[in-house]
Every structure is written in C-alpha cells, then in structure tokens.
JSON list of C-alpha atoms in Angstrom, two decimals:
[
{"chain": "A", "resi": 1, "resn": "UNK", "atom": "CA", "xyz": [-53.98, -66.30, -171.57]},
{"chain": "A", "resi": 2, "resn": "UNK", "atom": "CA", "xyz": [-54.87, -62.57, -170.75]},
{"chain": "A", "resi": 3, "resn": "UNK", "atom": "CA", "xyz": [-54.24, -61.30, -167.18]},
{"chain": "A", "resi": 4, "resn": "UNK", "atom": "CA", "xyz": [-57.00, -59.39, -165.15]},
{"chain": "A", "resi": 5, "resn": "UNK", "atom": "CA", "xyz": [-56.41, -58.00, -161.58]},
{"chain": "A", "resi": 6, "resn": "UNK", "atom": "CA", "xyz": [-59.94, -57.86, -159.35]},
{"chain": "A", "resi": 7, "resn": "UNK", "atom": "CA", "xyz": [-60.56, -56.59, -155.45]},
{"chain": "A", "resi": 8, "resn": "UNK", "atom": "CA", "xyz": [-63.07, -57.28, -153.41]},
{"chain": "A", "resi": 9, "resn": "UNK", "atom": "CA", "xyz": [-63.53, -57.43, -149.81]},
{"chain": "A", "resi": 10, "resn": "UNK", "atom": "CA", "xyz": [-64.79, -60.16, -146.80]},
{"chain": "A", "resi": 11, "resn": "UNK", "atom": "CA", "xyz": [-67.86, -60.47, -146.59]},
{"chain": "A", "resi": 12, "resn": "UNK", "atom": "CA", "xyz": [-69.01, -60.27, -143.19]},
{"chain": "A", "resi": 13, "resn": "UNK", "atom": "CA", "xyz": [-72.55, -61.37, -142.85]},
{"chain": "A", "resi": 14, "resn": "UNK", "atom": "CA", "xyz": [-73.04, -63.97, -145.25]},
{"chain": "A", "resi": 15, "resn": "UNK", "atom": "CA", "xyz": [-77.15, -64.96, -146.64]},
{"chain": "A", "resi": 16, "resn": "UNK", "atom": "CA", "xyz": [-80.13, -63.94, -148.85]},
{"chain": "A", "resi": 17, "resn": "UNK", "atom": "CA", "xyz": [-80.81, -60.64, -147.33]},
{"chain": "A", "resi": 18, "resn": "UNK", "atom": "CA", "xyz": [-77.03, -59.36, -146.97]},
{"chain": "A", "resi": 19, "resn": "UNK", "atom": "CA", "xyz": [-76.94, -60.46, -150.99]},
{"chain": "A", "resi": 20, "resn": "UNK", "atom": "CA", "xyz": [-79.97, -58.52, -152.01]},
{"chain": "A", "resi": 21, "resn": "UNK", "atom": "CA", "xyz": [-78.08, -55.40, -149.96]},
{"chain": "A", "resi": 22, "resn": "UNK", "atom": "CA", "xyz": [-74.97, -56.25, -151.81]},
{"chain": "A", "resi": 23, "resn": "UNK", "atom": "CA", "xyz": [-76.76, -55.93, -154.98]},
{"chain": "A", "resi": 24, "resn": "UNK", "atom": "CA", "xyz": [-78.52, -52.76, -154.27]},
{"chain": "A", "resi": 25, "resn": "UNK", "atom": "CA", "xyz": [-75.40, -50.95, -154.06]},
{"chain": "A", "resi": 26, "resn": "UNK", "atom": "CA", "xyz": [-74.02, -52.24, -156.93]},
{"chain": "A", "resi": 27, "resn": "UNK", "atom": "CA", "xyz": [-71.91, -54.80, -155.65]},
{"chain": "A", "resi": 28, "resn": "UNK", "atom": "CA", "xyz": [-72.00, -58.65, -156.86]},
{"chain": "A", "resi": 29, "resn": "UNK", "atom": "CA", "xyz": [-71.61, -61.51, -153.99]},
{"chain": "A", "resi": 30, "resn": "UNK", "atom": "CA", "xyz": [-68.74, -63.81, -154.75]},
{"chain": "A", "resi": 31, "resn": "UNK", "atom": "CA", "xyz": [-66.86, -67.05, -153.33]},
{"chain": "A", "resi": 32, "resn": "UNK", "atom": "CA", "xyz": [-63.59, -68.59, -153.81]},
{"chain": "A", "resi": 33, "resn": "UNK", "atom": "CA", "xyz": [-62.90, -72.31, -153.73]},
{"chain": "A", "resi": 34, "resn": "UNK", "atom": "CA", "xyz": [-60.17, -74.44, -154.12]},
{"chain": "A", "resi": 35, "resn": "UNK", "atom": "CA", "xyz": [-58.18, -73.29, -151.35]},
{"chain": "A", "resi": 36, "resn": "UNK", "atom": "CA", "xyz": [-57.53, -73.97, -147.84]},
{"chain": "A", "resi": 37, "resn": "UNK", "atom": "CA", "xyz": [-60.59, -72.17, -147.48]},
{"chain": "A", "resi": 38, "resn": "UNK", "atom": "CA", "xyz": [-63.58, -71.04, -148.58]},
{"chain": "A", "resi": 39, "resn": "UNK", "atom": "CA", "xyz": [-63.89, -67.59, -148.86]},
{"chain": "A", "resi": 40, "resn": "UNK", "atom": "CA", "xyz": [-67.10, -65.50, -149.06]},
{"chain": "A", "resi": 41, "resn": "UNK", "atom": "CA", "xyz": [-66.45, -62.07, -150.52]},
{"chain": "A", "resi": 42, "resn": "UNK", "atom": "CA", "xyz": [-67.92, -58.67, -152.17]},
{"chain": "A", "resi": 43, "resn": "UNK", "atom": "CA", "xyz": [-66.73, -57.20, -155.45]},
{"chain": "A", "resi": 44, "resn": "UNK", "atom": "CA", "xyz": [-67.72, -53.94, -157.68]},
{"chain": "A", "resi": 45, "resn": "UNK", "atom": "CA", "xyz": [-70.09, -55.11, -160.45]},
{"chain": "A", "resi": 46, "resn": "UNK", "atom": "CA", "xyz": [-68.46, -52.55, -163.00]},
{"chain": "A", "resi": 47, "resn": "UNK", "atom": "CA", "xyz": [-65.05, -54.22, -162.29]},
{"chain": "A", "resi": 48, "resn": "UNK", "atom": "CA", "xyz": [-66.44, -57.32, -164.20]},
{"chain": "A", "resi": 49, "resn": "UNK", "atom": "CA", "xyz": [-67.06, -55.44, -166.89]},
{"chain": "A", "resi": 50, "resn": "UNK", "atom": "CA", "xyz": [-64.20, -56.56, -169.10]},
{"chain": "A", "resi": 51, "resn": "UNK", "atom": "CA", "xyz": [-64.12, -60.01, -167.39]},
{"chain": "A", "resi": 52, "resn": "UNK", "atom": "CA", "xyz": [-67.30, -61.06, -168.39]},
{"chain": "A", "resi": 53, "resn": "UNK", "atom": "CA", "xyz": [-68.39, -59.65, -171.78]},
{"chain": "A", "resi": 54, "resn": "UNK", "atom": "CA", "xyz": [-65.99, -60.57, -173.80]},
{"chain": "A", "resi": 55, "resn": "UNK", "atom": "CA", "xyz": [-64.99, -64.03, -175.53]},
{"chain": "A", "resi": 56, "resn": "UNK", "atom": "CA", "xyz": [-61.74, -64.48, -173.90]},
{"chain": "A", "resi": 57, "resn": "UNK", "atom": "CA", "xyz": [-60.65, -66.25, -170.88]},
{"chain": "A", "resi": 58, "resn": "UNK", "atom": "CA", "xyz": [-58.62, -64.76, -168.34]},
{"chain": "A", "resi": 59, "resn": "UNK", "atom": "CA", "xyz": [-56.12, -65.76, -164.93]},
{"chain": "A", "resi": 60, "resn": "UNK", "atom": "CA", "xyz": [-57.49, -62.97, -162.87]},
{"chain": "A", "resi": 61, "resn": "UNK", "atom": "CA", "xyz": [-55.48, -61.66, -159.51]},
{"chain": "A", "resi": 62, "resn": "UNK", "atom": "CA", "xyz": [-57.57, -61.38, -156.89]},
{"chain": "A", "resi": 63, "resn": "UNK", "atom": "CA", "xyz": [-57.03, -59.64, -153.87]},
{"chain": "A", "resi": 64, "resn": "UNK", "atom": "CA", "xyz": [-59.55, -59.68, -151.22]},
{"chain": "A", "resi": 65, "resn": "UNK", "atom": "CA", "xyz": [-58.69, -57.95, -147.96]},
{"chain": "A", "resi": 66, "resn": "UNK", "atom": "CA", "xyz": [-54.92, -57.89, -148.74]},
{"chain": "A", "resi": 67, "resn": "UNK", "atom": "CA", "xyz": [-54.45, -61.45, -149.71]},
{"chain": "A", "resi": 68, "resn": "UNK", "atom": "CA", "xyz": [-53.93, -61.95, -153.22]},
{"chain": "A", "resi": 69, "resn": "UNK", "atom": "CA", "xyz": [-54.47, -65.16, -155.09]},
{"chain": "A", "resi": 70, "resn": "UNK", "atom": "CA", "xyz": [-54.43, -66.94, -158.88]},
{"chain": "A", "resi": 71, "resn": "UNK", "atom": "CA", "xyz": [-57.98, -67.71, -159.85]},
{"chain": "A", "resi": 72, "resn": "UNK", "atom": "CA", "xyz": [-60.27, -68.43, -163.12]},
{"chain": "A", "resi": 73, "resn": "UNK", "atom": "CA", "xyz": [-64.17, -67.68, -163.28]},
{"chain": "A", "resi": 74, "resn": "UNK", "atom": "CA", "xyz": [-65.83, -70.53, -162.82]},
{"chain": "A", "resi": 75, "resn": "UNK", "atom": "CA", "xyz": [-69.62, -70.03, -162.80]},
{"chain": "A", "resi": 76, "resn": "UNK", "atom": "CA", "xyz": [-71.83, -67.09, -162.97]},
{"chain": "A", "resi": 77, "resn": "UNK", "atom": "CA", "xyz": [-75.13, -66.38, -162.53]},
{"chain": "A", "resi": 78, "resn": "UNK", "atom": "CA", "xyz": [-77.14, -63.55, -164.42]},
{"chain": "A", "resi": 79, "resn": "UNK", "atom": "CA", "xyz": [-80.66, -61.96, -163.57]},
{"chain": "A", "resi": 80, "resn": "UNK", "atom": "CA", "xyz": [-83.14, -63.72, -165.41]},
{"chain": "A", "resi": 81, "resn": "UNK", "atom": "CA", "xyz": [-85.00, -60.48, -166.53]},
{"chain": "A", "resi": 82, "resn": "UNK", "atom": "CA", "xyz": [-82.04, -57.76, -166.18]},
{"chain": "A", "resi": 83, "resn": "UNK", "atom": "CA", "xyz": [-79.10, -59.92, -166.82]},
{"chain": "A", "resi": 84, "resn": "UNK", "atom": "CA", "xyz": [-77.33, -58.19, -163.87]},
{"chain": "A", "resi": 85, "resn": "UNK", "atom": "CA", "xyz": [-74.16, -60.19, -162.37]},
{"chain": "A", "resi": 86, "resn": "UNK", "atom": "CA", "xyz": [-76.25, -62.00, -159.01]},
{"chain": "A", "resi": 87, "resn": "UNK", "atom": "CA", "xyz": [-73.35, -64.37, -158.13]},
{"chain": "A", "resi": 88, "resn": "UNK", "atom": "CA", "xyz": [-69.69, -65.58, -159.65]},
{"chain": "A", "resi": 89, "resn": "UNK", "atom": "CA", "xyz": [-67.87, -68.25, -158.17]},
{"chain": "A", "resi": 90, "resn": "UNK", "atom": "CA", "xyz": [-63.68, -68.50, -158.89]},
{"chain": "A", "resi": 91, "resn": "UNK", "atom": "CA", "xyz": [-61.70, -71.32, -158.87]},
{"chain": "A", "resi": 92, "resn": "UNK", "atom": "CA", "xyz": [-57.96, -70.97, -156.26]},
{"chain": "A", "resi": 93, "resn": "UNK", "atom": "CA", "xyz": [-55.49, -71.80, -159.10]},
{"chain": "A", "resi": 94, "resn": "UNK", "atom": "CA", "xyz": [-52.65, -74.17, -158.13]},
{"chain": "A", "resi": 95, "resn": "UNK", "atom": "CA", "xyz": [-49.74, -74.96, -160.05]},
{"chain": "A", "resi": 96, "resn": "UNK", "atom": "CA", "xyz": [-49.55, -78.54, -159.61]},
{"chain": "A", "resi": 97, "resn": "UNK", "atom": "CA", "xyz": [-53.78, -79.18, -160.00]},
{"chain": "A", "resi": 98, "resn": "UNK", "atom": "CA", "xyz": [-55.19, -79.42, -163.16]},
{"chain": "A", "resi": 99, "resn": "UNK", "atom": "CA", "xyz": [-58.27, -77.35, -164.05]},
{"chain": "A", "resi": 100, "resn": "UNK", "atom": "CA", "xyz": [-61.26, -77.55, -166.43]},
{"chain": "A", "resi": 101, "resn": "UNK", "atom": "CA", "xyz": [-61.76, -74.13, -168.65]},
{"chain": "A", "resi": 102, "resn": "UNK", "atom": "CA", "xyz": [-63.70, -73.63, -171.84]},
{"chain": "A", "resi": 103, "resn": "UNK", "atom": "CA", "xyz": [-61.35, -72.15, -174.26]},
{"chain": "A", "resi": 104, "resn": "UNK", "atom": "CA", "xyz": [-62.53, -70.01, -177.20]},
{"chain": "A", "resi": 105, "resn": "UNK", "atom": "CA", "xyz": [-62.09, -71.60, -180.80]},
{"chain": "A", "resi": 106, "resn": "UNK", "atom": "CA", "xyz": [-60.78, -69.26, -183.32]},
{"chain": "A", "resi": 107, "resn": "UNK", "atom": "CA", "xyz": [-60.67, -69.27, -186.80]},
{"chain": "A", "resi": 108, "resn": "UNK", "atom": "CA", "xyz": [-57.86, -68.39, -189.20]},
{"chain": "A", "resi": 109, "resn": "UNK", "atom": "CA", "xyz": [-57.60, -67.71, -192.58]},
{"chain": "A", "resi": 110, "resn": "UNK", "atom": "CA", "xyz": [-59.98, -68.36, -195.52]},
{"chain": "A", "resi": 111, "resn": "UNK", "atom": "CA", "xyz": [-60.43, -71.67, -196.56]},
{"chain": "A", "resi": 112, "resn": "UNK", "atom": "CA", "xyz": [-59.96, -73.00, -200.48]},
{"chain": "A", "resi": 113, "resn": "UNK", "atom": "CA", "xyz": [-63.39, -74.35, -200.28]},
{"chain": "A", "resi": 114, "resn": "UNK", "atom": "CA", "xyz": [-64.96, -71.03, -199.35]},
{"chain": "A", "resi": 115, "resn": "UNK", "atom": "CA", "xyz": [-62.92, -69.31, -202.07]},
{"chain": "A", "resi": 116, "resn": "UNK", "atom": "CA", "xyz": [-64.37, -72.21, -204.59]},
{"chain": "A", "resi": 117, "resn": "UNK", "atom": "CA", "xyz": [-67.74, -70.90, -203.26]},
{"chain": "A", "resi": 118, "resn": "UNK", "atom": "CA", "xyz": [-68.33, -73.60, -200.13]},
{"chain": "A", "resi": 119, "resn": "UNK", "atom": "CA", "xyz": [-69.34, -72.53, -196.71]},
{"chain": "A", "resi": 120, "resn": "UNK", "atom": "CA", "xyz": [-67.67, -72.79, -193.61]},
{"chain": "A", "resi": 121, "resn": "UNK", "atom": "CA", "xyz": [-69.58, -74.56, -190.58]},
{"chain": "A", "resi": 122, "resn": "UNK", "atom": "CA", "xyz": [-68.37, -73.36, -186.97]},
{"chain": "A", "resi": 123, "resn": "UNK", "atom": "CA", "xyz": [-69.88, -76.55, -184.87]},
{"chain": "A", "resi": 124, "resn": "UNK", "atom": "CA", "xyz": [-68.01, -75.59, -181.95]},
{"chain": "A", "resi": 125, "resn": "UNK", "atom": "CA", "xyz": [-67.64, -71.99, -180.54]},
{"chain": "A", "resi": 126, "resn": "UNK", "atom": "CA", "xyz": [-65.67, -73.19, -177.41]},
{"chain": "A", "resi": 127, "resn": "UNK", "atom": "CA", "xyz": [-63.93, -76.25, -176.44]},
{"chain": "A", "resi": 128, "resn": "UNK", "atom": "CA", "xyz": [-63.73, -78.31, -173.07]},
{"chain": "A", "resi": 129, "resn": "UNK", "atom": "CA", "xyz": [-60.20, -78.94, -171.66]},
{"chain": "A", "resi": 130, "resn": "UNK", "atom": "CA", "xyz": [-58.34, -80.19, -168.71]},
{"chain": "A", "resi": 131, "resn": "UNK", "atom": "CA", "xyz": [-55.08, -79.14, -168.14]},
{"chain": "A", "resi": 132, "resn": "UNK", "atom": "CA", "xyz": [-52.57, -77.57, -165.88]},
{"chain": "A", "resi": 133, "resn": "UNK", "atom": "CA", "xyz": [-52.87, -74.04, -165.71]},
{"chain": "A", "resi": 134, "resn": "UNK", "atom": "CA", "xyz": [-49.88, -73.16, -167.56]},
{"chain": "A", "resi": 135, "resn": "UNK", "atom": "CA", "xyz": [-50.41, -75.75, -170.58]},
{"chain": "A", "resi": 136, "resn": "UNK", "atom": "CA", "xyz": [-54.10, -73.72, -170.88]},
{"chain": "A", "resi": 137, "resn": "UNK", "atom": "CA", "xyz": [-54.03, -72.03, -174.20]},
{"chain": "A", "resi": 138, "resn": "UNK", "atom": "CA", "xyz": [-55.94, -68.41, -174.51]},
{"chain": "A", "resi": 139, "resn": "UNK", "atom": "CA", "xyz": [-57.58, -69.45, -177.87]},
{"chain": "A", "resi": 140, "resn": "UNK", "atom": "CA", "xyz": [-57.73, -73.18, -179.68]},
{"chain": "A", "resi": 141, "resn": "UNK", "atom": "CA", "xyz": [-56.35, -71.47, -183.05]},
{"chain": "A", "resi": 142, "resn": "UNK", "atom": "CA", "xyz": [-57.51, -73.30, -186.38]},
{"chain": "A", "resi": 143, "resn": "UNK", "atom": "CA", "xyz": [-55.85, -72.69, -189.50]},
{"chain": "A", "resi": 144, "resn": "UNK", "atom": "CA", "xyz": [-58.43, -73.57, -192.18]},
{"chain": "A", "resi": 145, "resn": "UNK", "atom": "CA", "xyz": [-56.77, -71.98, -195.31]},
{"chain": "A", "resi": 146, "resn": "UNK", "atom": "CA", "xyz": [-56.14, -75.61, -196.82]},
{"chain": "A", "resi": 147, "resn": "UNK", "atom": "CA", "xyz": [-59.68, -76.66, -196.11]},
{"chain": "A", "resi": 148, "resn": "UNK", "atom": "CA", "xyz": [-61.57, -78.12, -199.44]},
{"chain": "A", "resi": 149, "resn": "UNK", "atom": "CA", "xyz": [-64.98, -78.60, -200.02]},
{"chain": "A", "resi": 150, "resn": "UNK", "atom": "CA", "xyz": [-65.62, -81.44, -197.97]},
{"chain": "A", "resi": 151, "resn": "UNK", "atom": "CA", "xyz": [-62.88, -81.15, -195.08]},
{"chain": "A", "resi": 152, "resn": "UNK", "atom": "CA", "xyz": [-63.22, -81.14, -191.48]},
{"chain": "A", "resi": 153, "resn": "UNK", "atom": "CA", "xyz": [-61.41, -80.46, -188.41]},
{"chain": "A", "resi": 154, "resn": "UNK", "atom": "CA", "xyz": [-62.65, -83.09, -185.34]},
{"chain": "A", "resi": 155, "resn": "UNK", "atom": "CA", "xyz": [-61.26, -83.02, -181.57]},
{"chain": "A", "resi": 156, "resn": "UNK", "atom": "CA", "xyz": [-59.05, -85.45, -182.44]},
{"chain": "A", "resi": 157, "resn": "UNK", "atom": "CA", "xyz": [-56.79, -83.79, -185.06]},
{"chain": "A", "resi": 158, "resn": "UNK", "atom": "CA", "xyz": [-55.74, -81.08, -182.10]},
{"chain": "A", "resi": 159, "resn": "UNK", "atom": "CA", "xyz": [-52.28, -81.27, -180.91]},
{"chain": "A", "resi": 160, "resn": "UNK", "atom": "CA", "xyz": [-52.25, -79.43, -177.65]},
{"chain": "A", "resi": 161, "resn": "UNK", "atom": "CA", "xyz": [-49.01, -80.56, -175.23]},
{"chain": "A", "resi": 162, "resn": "UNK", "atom": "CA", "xyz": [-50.79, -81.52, -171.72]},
{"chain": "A", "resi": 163, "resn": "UNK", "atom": "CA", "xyz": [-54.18, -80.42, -172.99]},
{"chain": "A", "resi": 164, "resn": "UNK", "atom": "CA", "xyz": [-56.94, -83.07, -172.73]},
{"chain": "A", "resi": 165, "resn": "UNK", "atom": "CA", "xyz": [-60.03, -82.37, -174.73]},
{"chain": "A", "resi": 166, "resn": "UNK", "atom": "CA", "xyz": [-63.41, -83.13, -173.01]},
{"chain": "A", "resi": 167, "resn": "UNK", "atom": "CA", "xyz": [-64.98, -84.35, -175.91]},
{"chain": "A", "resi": 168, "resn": "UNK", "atom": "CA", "xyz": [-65.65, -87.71, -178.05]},
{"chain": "A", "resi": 169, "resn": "UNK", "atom": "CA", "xyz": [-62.73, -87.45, -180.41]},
{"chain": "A", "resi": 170, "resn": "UNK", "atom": "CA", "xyz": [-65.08, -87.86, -183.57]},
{"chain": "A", "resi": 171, "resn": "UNK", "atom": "CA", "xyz": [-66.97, -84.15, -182.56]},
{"chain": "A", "resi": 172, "resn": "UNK", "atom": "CA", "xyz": [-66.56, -82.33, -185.52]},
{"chain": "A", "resi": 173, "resn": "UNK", "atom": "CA", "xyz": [-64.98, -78.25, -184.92]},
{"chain": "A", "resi": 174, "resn": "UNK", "atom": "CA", "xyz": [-65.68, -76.84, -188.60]},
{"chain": "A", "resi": 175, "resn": "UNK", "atom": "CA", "xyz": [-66.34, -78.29, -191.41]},
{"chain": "A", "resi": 176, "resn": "UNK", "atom": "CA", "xyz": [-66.33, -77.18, -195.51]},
{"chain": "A", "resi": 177, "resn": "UNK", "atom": "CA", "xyz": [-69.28, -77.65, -197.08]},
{"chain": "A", "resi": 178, "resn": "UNK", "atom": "CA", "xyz": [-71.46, -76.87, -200.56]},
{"chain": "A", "resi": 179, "resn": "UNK", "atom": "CA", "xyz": [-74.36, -74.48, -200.14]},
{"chain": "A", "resi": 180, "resn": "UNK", "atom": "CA", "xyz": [-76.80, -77.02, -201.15]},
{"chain": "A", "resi": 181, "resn": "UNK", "atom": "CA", "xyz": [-75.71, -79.04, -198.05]},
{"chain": "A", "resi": 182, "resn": "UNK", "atom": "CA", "xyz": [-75.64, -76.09, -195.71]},
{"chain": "A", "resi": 183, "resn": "UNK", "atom": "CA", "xyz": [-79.51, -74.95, -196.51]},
{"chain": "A", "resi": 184, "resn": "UNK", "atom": "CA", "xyz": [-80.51, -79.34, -196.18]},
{"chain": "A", "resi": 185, "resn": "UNK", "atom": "CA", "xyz": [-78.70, -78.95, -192.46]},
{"chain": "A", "resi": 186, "resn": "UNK", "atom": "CA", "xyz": [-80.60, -75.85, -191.72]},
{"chain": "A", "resi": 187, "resn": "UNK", "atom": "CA", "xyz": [-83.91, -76.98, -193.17]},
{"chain": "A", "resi": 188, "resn": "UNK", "atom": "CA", "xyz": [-84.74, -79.48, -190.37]},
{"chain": "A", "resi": 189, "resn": "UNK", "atom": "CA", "xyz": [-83.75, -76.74, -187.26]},
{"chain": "A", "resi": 190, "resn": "UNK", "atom": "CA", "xyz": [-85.92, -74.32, -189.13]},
{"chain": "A", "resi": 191, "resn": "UNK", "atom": "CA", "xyz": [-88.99, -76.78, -189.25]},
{"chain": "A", "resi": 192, "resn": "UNK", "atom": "CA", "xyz": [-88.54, -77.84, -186.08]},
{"chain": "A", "resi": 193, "resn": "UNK", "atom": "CA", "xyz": [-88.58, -74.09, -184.73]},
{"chain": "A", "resi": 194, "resn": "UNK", "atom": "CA", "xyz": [-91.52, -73.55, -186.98]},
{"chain": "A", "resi": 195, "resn": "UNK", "atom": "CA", "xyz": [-93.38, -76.39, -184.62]},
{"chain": "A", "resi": 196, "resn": "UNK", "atom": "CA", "xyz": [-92.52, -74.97, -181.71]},
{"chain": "A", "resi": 197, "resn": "UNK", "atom": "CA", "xyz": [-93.77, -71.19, -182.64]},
{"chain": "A", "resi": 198, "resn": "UNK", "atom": "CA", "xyz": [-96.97, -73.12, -183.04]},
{"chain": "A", "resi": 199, "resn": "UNK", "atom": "CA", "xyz": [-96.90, -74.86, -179.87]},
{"chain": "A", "resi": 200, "resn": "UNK", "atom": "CA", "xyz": [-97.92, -71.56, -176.94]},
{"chain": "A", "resi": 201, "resn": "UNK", "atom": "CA", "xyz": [-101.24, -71.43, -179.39]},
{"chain": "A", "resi": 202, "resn": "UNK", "atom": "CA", "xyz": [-102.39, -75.27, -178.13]},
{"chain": "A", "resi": 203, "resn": "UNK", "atom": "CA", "xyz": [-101.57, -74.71, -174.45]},
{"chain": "A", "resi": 204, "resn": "UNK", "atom": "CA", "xyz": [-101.94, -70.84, -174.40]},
{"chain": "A", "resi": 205, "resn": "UNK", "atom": "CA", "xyz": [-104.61, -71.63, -171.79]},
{"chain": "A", "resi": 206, "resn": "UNK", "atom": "CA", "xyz": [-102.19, -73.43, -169.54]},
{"chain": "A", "resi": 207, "resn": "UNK", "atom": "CA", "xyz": [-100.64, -70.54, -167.71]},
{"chain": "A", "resi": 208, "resn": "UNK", "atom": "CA", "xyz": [-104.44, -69.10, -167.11]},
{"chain": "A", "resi": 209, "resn": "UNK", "atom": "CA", "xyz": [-104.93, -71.96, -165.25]},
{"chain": "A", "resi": 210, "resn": "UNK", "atom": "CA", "xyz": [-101.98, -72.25, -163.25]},
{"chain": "A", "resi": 211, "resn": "UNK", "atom": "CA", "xyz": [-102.52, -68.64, -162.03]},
{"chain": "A", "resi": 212, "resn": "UNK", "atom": "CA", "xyz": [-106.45, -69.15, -161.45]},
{"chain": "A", "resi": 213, "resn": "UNK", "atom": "CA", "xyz": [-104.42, -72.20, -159.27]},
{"chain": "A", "resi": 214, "resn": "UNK", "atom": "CA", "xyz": [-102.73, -69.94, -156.90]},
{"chain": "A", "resi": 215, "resn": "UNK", "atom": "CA", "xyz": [-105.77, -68.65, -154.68]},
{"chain": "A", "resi": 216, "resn": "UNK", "atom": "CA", "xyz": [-107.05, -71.84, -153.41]},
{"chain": "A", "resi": 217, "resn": "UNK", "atom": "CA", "xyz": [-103.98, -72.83, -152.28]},
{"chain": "A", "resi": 218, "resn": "UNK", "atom": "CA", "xyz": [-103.65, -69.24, -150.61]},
{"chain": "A", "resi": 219, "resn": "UNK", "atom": "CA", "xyz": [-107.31, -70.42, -149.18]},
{"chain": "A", "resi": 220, "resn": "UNK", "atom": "CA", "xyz": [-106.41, -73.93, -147.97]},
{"chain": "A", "resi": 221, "resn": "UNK", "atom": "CA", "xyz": [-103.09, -71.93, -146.19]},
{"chain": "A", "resi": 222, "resn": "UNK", "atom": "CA", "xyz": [-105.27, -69.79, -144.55]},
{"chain": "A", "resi": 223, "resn": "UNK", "atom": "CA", "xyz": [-107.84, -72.03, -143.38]},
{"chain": "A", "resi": 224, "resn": "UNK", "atom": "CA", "xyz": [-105.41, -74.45, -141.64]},
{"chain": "A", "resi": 225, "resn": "UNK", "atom": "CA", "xyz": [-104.03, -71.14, -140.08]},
{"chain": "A", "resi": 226, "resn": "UNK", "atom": "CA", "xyz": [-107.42, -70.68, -138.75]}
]
C-alpha cells in the first residue's frame, strides 16, 4: 500500500458557516475518528490532489497541529454540480483493529480465451475487505493468462492471509466469455436504458408543477406570519 503524508490544522469554530468560509479559501473541512478523540480539522484542497483521483488506496500520515497519526480515507463528499472536495472523513489506524477498505482489482496478463477471440468481463472494479492494516493488500492482483473461454474467477478462489472478503463467495470478479454472449448480456442494460431515455418525456411536466408548488407555500408562510 502507497504512503501519502497530509497537514492540516484544528479547526477552531466548528459549523455550516465556518465550512462555507473554509471552502471559499480553498480549504476542505475534515474529521478524524477512531481515536481517543474526535478531531475536527482544516486541510488544503490541492493537497488531495493525488489522494483522491487516482485508483489506488493509500495509509496517509497526517499531522494536524503537530500530532501525527496513521489514517485511511474513509468517506468523501463531492459538490454535486462542481465536484469540489466539501468534506472527507479518515479513519485513526490501529495496529491491533481491523479495518474495512475497498481495494482496487487489477488485471494481469492476457487470457487464452481472449487470444482465441473471447472477451474478458471485469464484474468487479474494487473489492470489499476486512483486515488488519498490515494484511491490507494495495491491489487484489488477478492473473488471468490461463483463462479459457468459459472461465471465471469468484470471491471465493482468492487466497489473501488475514483478508476477509465482504462478499457472497459465489460473486463472480471476471469472467471469459464468446462475443455472442457478451452483446446477449449487454442487450438487456441497453433496452432498459433505452426505457428510461423515454421516461423525462411522460412526466416532463412534473418538475413544472413542483416549481408552480413553491409560491403558495411561500403564501401560506407568510400569511401565518401575518
């Protein structure tokens, strides 16, 4: 697992206002849990920059005020419209305590099948684990060069020491398959997206009245003001 150091500083007034200051100024509000404490801090947005978009996972050294602590990312929360960082929240990392991660699935080789002209289907981009911190692997490798037409990887044919793997052990990874069976899988998903393209035009008048909605509330507000 890669290694990222991040600083950040106390926060000292804590709320919606002091978060919408925070972000003016380019900063992104953070907490840490899993500690003794919970700690409320600030951090540079830009300093996530290689945290966040990129495919790997990381044990990232914090250091707010001086202290300096193990910790993962464990949620983050991106403008709707802008996709700018709002809010991350880390995870204290401790030796002894097991954590949950996410861990990036990645491919190796080319399979037989694909060489014979078969496809290979990548069900799963990232996989669920629990584990100690240092039994976490930085990538769930897959070595599909013996794959035939027809193969599969599931959970359960992962041998990871320590690692236990949040999913039903018949969830398939990848799988080898001919072209004829790859265009029936994507046939359904593409009528079904078809349907619901056609689905605004039938309640396109919906929204309309929602919005024409809005006043008389704004008039029953103001009348009980009155």
């Amino acid at each position: 697992m890669k290694t990222l150091t991040l600083s950040g500083s106390p926060r000292k007034t804590i709320g919606r206002t002091n978060a919408h200051s925070l972000r003016r100024e380019g900063k992104v509000p953070c907490v840490l849990y899993g500690g003794k404490d919970i700690v409320h801090f600030e951090a540079i947005e830009k300093d996530f920059k290689h945290l966040v978009y990129t495919p790997d996972i990381h044990m990232i050294k914090l250091d707010v005020g001086g202290k300096q602590v193990d910790a993962i990312m464990q949620d983050i929360q991106f403008h709707p419209v802008t996709d700018k960082i709002m809010h991350v929240d880390f995870l204290e990392v401790i030796a002894d305590k097991p954590v949950i991660m996410e861990i990036p699935v990645k491919i190796i080789g080319t399979s037989v099948g694909v060489k014979e002209g078969g496809k290979l289907l990548k069900k799963l981009s990232r996989i669920r684990v629990k584990a100690l911190i240092s039994k976490i692997p930085g990538t769930i490798d897959l070595n599909v060069e013996p794959m035939k037409i027809g193969d599969y990887i599931r959970i359960k044919d992962l041998k990871y020491d320590g690692v236990t793997f949040l999913h039903e052990q018949s969830v398939t990874i990848v799988a080898v398959k001919v072209t004829r069976e790859v265009v029936e899988e994507v046939t359904p998903a593409a009528a079904a997206a078809a349907a619901v393209a056609g689905a605004p035009a039938a309640t396109a008048g919906a929204p309309a009245a929602a919005a024409g909605a809005t006043p008389a509330k704004e008039e029953k507000k103001a009348e009980k003001k009155k």
